[in-house]
Coordinates of C-alpha atoms in Angstrom, one line a residue:
X1 CA 35.5 -41.3 64.1
X2 CA 33.7 -43.4 61.6
X3 CA 34.3 -43.0 57.9
X4 CA 30.9 -41.5 57.4
X5 CA 31.4 -39.1 60.2
X6 CA 34.9 -38.2 58.9
X7 CA 33.3 -37.5 55.5
X8 CA 30.8 -35.2 57.1
X9 CA 33.4 -33.4 59.1
X10 CA 35.6 -32.8 56.1
X11 CA 32.6 -31.4 54.3
X12 CA 32.0 -28.9 57.2
X13 CA 35.7 -27.9 57.1
X14 CA 35.5 -27.4 53.3
X15 CA 32.5 -25.1 53.6
X16 CA 34.3 -23.0 56.2
X17 CA 37.4 -22.9 54.0
X18 CA 35.3 -21.9 50.9
X19 CA 33.7 -19.0 52.8
X20 CA 37.1 -17.8 53.9
X21 CA 38.5 -18.1 50.4
X22 CA 35.7 -16.0 48.9
X23 CA 36.2 -13.4 51.6
X24 CA 39.9 -13.3 50.8
X25 CA 39.2 -12.8 47.1
X26 CA 38.7 -9.4 45.4
X27 CA 37.9 -7.7 42.2
X28 CA 38.9 -4.1 41.9
X29 CA 39.4 -3.9 45.6
X30 CA 35.9 -5.2 46.3
X31 CA 35.4 -8.4 48.3
X32 CA 34.1 -11.3 46.1
X33 CA 31.9 -12.7 48.8
X34 CA 30.1 -9.4 49.4
X35 CA 29.6 -8.7 45.7
X36 CA 28.5 -12.1 44.6
X37 CA 27.3 -14.2 47.6
X38 CA 26.1 -11.9 50.3
X39 CA 22.4 -12.7 50.9
X40 CA 21.7 -9.8 53.3
X41 CA 20.3 -6.9 51.4
X42 CA 21.3 -4.3 54.0
X43 CA 24.9 -5.5 53.7
X44 CA 24.9 -5.4 49.9
X45 CA 23.3 -1.9 50.0
X46 CA 26.0 -0.6 52.2
X47 CA 28.8 -2.0 50.1
X48 CA 30.4 -0.1 47.2
X49 CA 29.5 -1.3 43.8
X50 CA 32.0 -2.5 41.2
X51 CA 32.6 -1.6 37.6
X52 CA 33.2 -4.8 35.7
X53 CA 35.6 -4.9 32.8
X54 CA 34.0 -7.3 30.4
X55 CA 37.4 -8.1 28.9
X56 CA 38.8 -8.9 32.3
X57 CA 36.1 -10.2 34.7
X58 CA 38.5 -12.2 36.9
X59 CA 39.8 -10.9 40.2
X60 CA 42.5 -12.3 42.4
X61 CA 42.8 -14.5 45.4
X62 CA 44.8 -12.4 47.9
X63 CA 44.8 -14.9 50.8
X64 CA 46.3 -18.3 51.5
X65 CA 45.7 -21.2 53.8
X66 CA 47.8 -24.2 54.6
X67 CA 45.9 -27.2 56.1
X68 CA 48.0 -30.0 57.6
X69 CA 46.9 -33.3 59.1
X70 CA 46.2 -36.9 58.3
X71 CA 43.2 -36.1 56.2
X72 CA 44.6 -33.1 54.3
X73 CA 44.6 -34.8 50.9
X74 CA 41.1 -36.0 51.3
X75 CA 40.0 -32.6 52.5
X76 CA 41.4 -31.1 49.3
X77 CA 38.9 -33.0 47.2
X78 CA 36.1 -31.7 49.4
X79 CA 37.4 -28.1 49.1
X80 CA 37.6 -28.4 45.3
X81 CA 34.0 -29.5 45.2
X82 CA 32.8 -26.9 47.6
X83 CA 34.6 -24.1 45.8
X84 CA 33.0 -25.2 42.6
X85 CA 29.6 -25.1 44.2
X86 CA 30.4 -21.7 45.9
X87 CA 30.1 -20.7 49.5
X88 CA 26.5 -19.7 49.1
X89 CA 23.9 -19.2 46.3
X90 CA 24.7 -16.4 43.9
X91 CA 22.3 -13.5 44.6
X92 CA 20.3 -12.3 41.6
X93 CA 22.0 -8.9 41.3
X94 CA 25.5 -10.3 41.5
X95 CA 28.0 -8.8 39.0
X96 CA 29.6 -11.2 36.6
X97 CA 33.0 -11.5 38.3
X98 CA 35.0 -14.5 39.5
X99 CA 38.3 -15.6 40.9
X100 CA 40.4 -18.6 40.2
X101 CA 41.6 -20.2 43.4
X102 CA 44.4 -22.9 43.4
X103 CA 44.1 -26.0 45.5
X104 CA 47.4 -27.8 45.9
X105 CA 48.0 -31.3 47.3
X106 CA 51.3 -33.1 48.2
X107 CA 53.2 -34.6 45.3
X108 CA 56.0 -37.1 45.0
X109 CA 58.5 -34.4 46.0
X110 CA 56.7 -33.9 49.3
X111 CA 56.7 -37.5 50.1
X112 CA 60.4 -37.8 49.2
X113 CA 61.3 -34.9 51.4
X114 CA 59.4 -36.4 54.3
X115 CA 61.1 -39.8 53.8
X116 CA 64.5 -38.1 53.6
X117 CA 64.0 -36.0 56.7
X118 CA 62.9 -39.0 58.7
X119 CA 65.6 -41.1 57.2
X120 CA 68.3 -38.7 58.4
X121 CA 67.2 -39.4 62.0
X122 CA 67.6 -43.1 61.4
X123 CA 70.6 -42.9 59.0
X124 CA 68.5 -44.6 56.4
X125 CA 68.4 -43.0 52.9
X126 CA 65.2 -43.5 51.0
X127 CA 65.4 -45.1 47.6
X128 CA 63.1 -44.4 44.7
X129 CA 61.2 -47.6 45.1
X130 CA 60.8 -47.0 48.9
X131 CA 59.3 -43.6 48.2
X132 CA 56.9 -45.0 45.6
X133 CA 55.7 -47.8 47.9
X134 CA 55.3 -45.6 51.0
X135 CA 53.3 -43.1 49.0
X136 CA 51.1 -45.7 47.3
X137 CA 50.1 -47.4 50.5
X138 CA 49.5 -44.4 52.6
X139 CA 47.2 -41.4 52.2
X140 CA 49.4 -38.6 53.3
X141 CA 53.0 -37.7 54.2
X142 CA 52.1 -37.8 57.9
X143 CA 51.5 -41.5 57.7
X144 CA 54.9 -41.9 56.0
X145 CA 56.6 -40.0 58.8
X146 CA 54.9 -42.1 61.5
X147 CA 55.8 -45.3 59.7
X148 CA 59.5 -44.5 59.4
X149 CA 59.6 -43.1 62.9
X150 CA 58.9 -46.7 64.1
X151 CA 62.2 -47.9 62.7
X152 CA 65.4 -48.1 64.7
X153 CA 68.4 -45.9 64.0
X154 CA 71.4 -47.4 62.2
X155 CA 75.1 -46.9 63.3
X156 CA 76.1 -45.9 59.8
X157 CA 74.2 -44.3 57.0
X158 CA 72.9 -46.6 54.3
X159 CA 70.0 -47.1 51.9
X160 CA 66.7 -48.3 53.4
X161 CA 65.9 -51.9 52.5
X162 CA 62.5 -53.0 51.2
X163 CA 62.0 -55.3 54.3
X164 CA 62.4 -52.2 56.4
X165 CA 59.8 -50.4 54.3
X166 CA 57.5 -53.4 54.9
X167 CA 58.2 -53.3 58.7
X168 CA 57.6 -49.5 58.8
X169 CA 54.2 -49.8 57.0
X170 CA 53.3 -52.7 59.3
X171 CA 53.4 -50.4 62.3
X172 CA 50.6 -48.3 60.9
X173 CA 47.0 -48.8 62.0
X174 CA 44.8 -50.4 59.3
X175 CA 42.8 -47.2 58.6
X176 CA 46.0 -45.4 57.5
X177 CA 46.7 -48.0 54.8
X178 CA 44.8 -47.4 51.6
X179 CA 42.6 -44.9 53.6
X180 CA 40.3 -44.1 50.7
X181 CA 39.4 -47.7 50.0
X182 CA 36.9 -49.8 51.9
X183 CA 38.1 -50.7 55.5
X184 CA 38.6 -54.3 54.4
X185 CA 41.5 -53.3 52.2
X186 CA 43.5 -51.6 54.9
X187 CA 42.9 -54.5 57.4
X188 CA 44.0 -57.0 54.8
X189 CA 47.1 -55.0 53.9
X190 CA 48.0 -54.7 57.6
X191 CA 47.7 -58.4 58.2
X192 CA 49.8 -59.3 55.1
X193 CA 52.5 -56.7 56.0
X194 CA 52.7 -58.1 59.6
X195 CA 52.7 -61.8 58.6
X196 CA 56.1 -63.4 58.1
X197 CA 54.6 -66.3 56.1
X198 CA 52.1 -66.5 53.2
X199 CA 48.4 -66.8 54.2
X200 CA 45.5 -68.6 52.6
X201 CA 42.4 -66.4 52.0
X202 CA 40.8 -68.0 55.0
X203 CA 43.8 -67.3 57.2
X204 CA 44.0 -63.7 55.9
X205 CA 40.4 -63.1 56.6
X206 CA 40.8 -64.4 60.1
X207 CA 44.0 -62.3 60.7
X208 CA 42.3 -59.2 59.3
X209 CA 39.0 -59.7 61.1
X210 CA 37.0 -59.6 57.9
X211 CA 34.8 -62.0 56.0
X212 CA 36.3 -64.2 53.2
X213 CA 33.5 -63.0 50.9
X214 CA 34.3 -59.3 51.3
X215 CA 38.0 -60.0 51.0
X216 CA 38.1 -62.0 47.7
X217 CA 37.6 -59.2 45.1
X218 CA 39.9 -56.8 46.9
X219 CA 42.7 -59.4 46.9
X220 CA 42.2 -59.7 43.2
X221 CA 42.5 -55.9 42.8
X222 CA 45.7 -55.9 44.9
X223 CA 47.0 -58.7 42.8
X224 CA 46.2 -56.6 39.6
X225 CA 48.4 -53.8 41.1
X226 CA 51.1 -56.4 41.7
X227 CA 51.1 -55.5 45.4
X228 CA 50.0 -59.0 46.5
X229 CA 51.3 -62.3 45.1
X230 CA 49.6 -65.7 45.1
X231 CA 52.2 -68.4 45.8
X232 CA 51.9 -72.2 46.3
X233 CA 51.9 -71.5 50.0
X234 CA 49.3 -68.7 49.9
X235 CA 49.1 -64.9 49.6
X236 CA 52.0 -62.7 50.5
X237 CA 52.7 -59.0 50.2
X238 CA 55.1 -58.2 47.5
X239 CA 58.0 -57.1 49.7
X240 CA 60.6 -59.2 51.6
X241 CA 60.4 -60.0 55.2
X242 CA 63.4 -59.3 57.5
X243 CA 64.4 -63.0 57.0
X244 CA 64.3 -62.4 53.2
X245 CA 66.4 -59.2 53.2
X246 CA 68.2 -58.9 49.9
X247 CA 65.7 -61.2 48.0
X248 CA 64.4 -59.7 44.8
X249 CA 60.8 -59.4 46.0
X250 CA 58.9 -56.2 45.1
X251 CA 55.8 -55.2 43.1
X252 CA 56.4 -56.3 39.5
X253 CA 55.1 -52.9 38.3
X254 CA 58.2 -51.2 39.6
X255 CA 60.4 -53.3 37.3
X256 CA 58.3 -52.4 34.2
X257 CA 59.5 -49.0 32.8
X258 CA 56.6 -49.1 30.3
X259 CA 53.9 -49.8 32.9
X260 CA 50.8 -47.7 32.2
X261 CA 48.1 -47.0 34.7
X262 CA 45.4 -47.8 32.2
X263 CA 46.6 -51.4 32.0
X264 CA 46.6 -51.7 35.8
X265 CA 43.2 -50.1 36.1
X266 CA 41.7 -52.4 33.4
X267 CA 42.6 -55.4 35.5
X268 CA 41.4 -53.7 38.6
X269 CA 38.0 -53.0 37.0
X270 CA 37.7 -56.7 36.1
X271 CA 38.6 -57.6 39.7
X272 CA 36.1 -55.3 41.3
X273 CA 33.1 -55.7 39.0
X274 CA 31.0 -58.6 37.9
X275 CA 31.1 -58.9 34.1
X276 CA 31.4 -55.2 33.1
X277 CA 29.7 -54.3 29.8
X278 CA 32.1 -54.6 26.8
X279 CA 30.7 -51.3 25.5
X280 CA 31.6 -49.5 28.7
X281 CA 35.1 -51.0 28.7
X282 CA 35.6 -50.0 25.1
X283 CA 34.4 -46.4 25.9
X284 CA 36.7 -46.0 28.9
X285 CA 39.8 -47.8 27.7
X286 CA 40.5 -46.7 24.1
X287 CA 43.5 -45.7 22.0
X288 CA 46.1 -46.7 24.5
X289 CA 44.7 -44.5 27.2
X290 CA 41.5 -44.2 29.3
X291 CA 38.8 -41.7 30.1
X292 CA 39.3 -41.1 33.8
X293 CA 36.1 -39.0 34.2
X294 CA 33.9 -41.6 32.6
X295 CA 35.6 -44.4 34.7
X296 CA 35.0 -42.5 37.9
X297 CA 31.3 -41.8 37.1
X298 CA 30.4 -45.3 35.7
X299 CA 32.5 -47.5 38.0
X300 CA 32.9 -45.5 41.3
X301 CA 34.3 -48.6 43.1
X302 CA 37.5 -48.0 41.1
X303 CA 38.0 -44.5 42.4
X304 CA 40.3 -45.2 45.4
X305 CA 42.5 -47.4 43.2
X306 CA 43.2 -44.8 40.5
X307 CA 45.6 -42.8 42.6
X308 CA 47.5 -45.9 43.6
X309 CA 47.8 -47.0 40.0
X310 CA 49.2 -43.6 39.1
X311 CA 51.7 -43.6 41.9
X312 CA 52.9 -47.1 41.1
X313 CA 53.5 -46.1 37.5
X314 CA 55.2 -42.9 38.5
X315 CA 52.8 -40.9 36.3
X316 CA 53.4 -37.2 35.8
X317 CA 51.1 -35.5 38.1
X318 CA 49.1 -32.3 38.4
X319 CA 49.0 -31.5 42.1
X320 CA 47.4 -28.1 41.7
X321 CA 43.8 -27.6 40.6
X322 CA 42.4 -24.2 39.8
X323 CA 38.8 -23.8 40.7
X324 CA 36.6 -20.8 39.5
X325 CA 34.6 -19.2 42.3
X326 CA 32.0 -16.5 41.7
X327 CA 29.7 -15.6 38.9
X328 CA 31.6 -16.3 35.7
X329 CA 30.9 -13.8 32.9
X330 CA 28.7 -14.6 30.0
X331 CA 29.6 -11.3 28.3
X332 CA 31.6 -11.2 25.1
X333 CA 34.9 -9.3 25.6
X334 CA 34.8 -5.8 24.1
X335 CA 37.6 -6.6 21.7
X336 CA 35.6 -9.5 20.3
X337 CA 32.5 -7.2 19.7
X338 CA 34.6 -4.8 17.7
X339 CA 36.1 -7.5 15.6
X340 CA 32.7 -8.9 14.8
X341 CA 31.4 -5.4 13.7
X342 CA 34.4 -4.8 11.4

């Protein structure tokens, strides 16, 4: 399936999930969907009305749905957007009620558990760096499981080595590496992971089956994240090969306890854009932090790289987003009215 087709398919699934979530939400034992979104007058006429408590206009989500698969994390973003838009237009007589619905995605703990479970089969214990790298380069725990499954079993339990992490990732198809980035990135990563020697940009483009022109700025972005290193012999992925086992080769960001995602992203922005306006950079990156919303809106090419920067820096994460669905109240709570009158 093409990326555009996949995007459309995820959108269709998200719409179905949103309708189901609204049906599984209630206020005072009344279904949110029927009360707020039902467009058939005869159905609304046959439904019981609802008395809205202005001080408490929020109902509850009584259902639950677990979606598993290679695109589950990407689907979550579609679901969040579709929930915010609603399953259908709000009808004009809808009561002012709403429900907060949580959307949860895998976090570091999820990836660590998958790596540990697969590691037990191979007698390979995942290290902190291994989990970080596996999570950064893949889009979901399923890809991590498939990558580690390709490794052979050891006679005795030991820690997984970084060259084995490299070999495991090299077994994945290109579209499962950096899946949210343009296809060129995944193809280049796969070629670098599988190569036992450094490659020039021309050699990398040939091995990846992409043009040198399309490759150049992405290599610079990967270098900004310290995932790719430029050596005298060419470009190499920042992990040892089997022949280099034990060598201190790994992304430099993992050695920097003070590494901050805004510093990585600033360099990524410079790599992906041609002379970004200074005013924009000053507005986005200010006060030792950055405005993620503004960055996503004004420089959308950076969006796929934000998650990777966060993972590499082991940033604290919020993996649950609460989305309000329904017809949020504009009424003033009764208690507030009384305080205003006194």
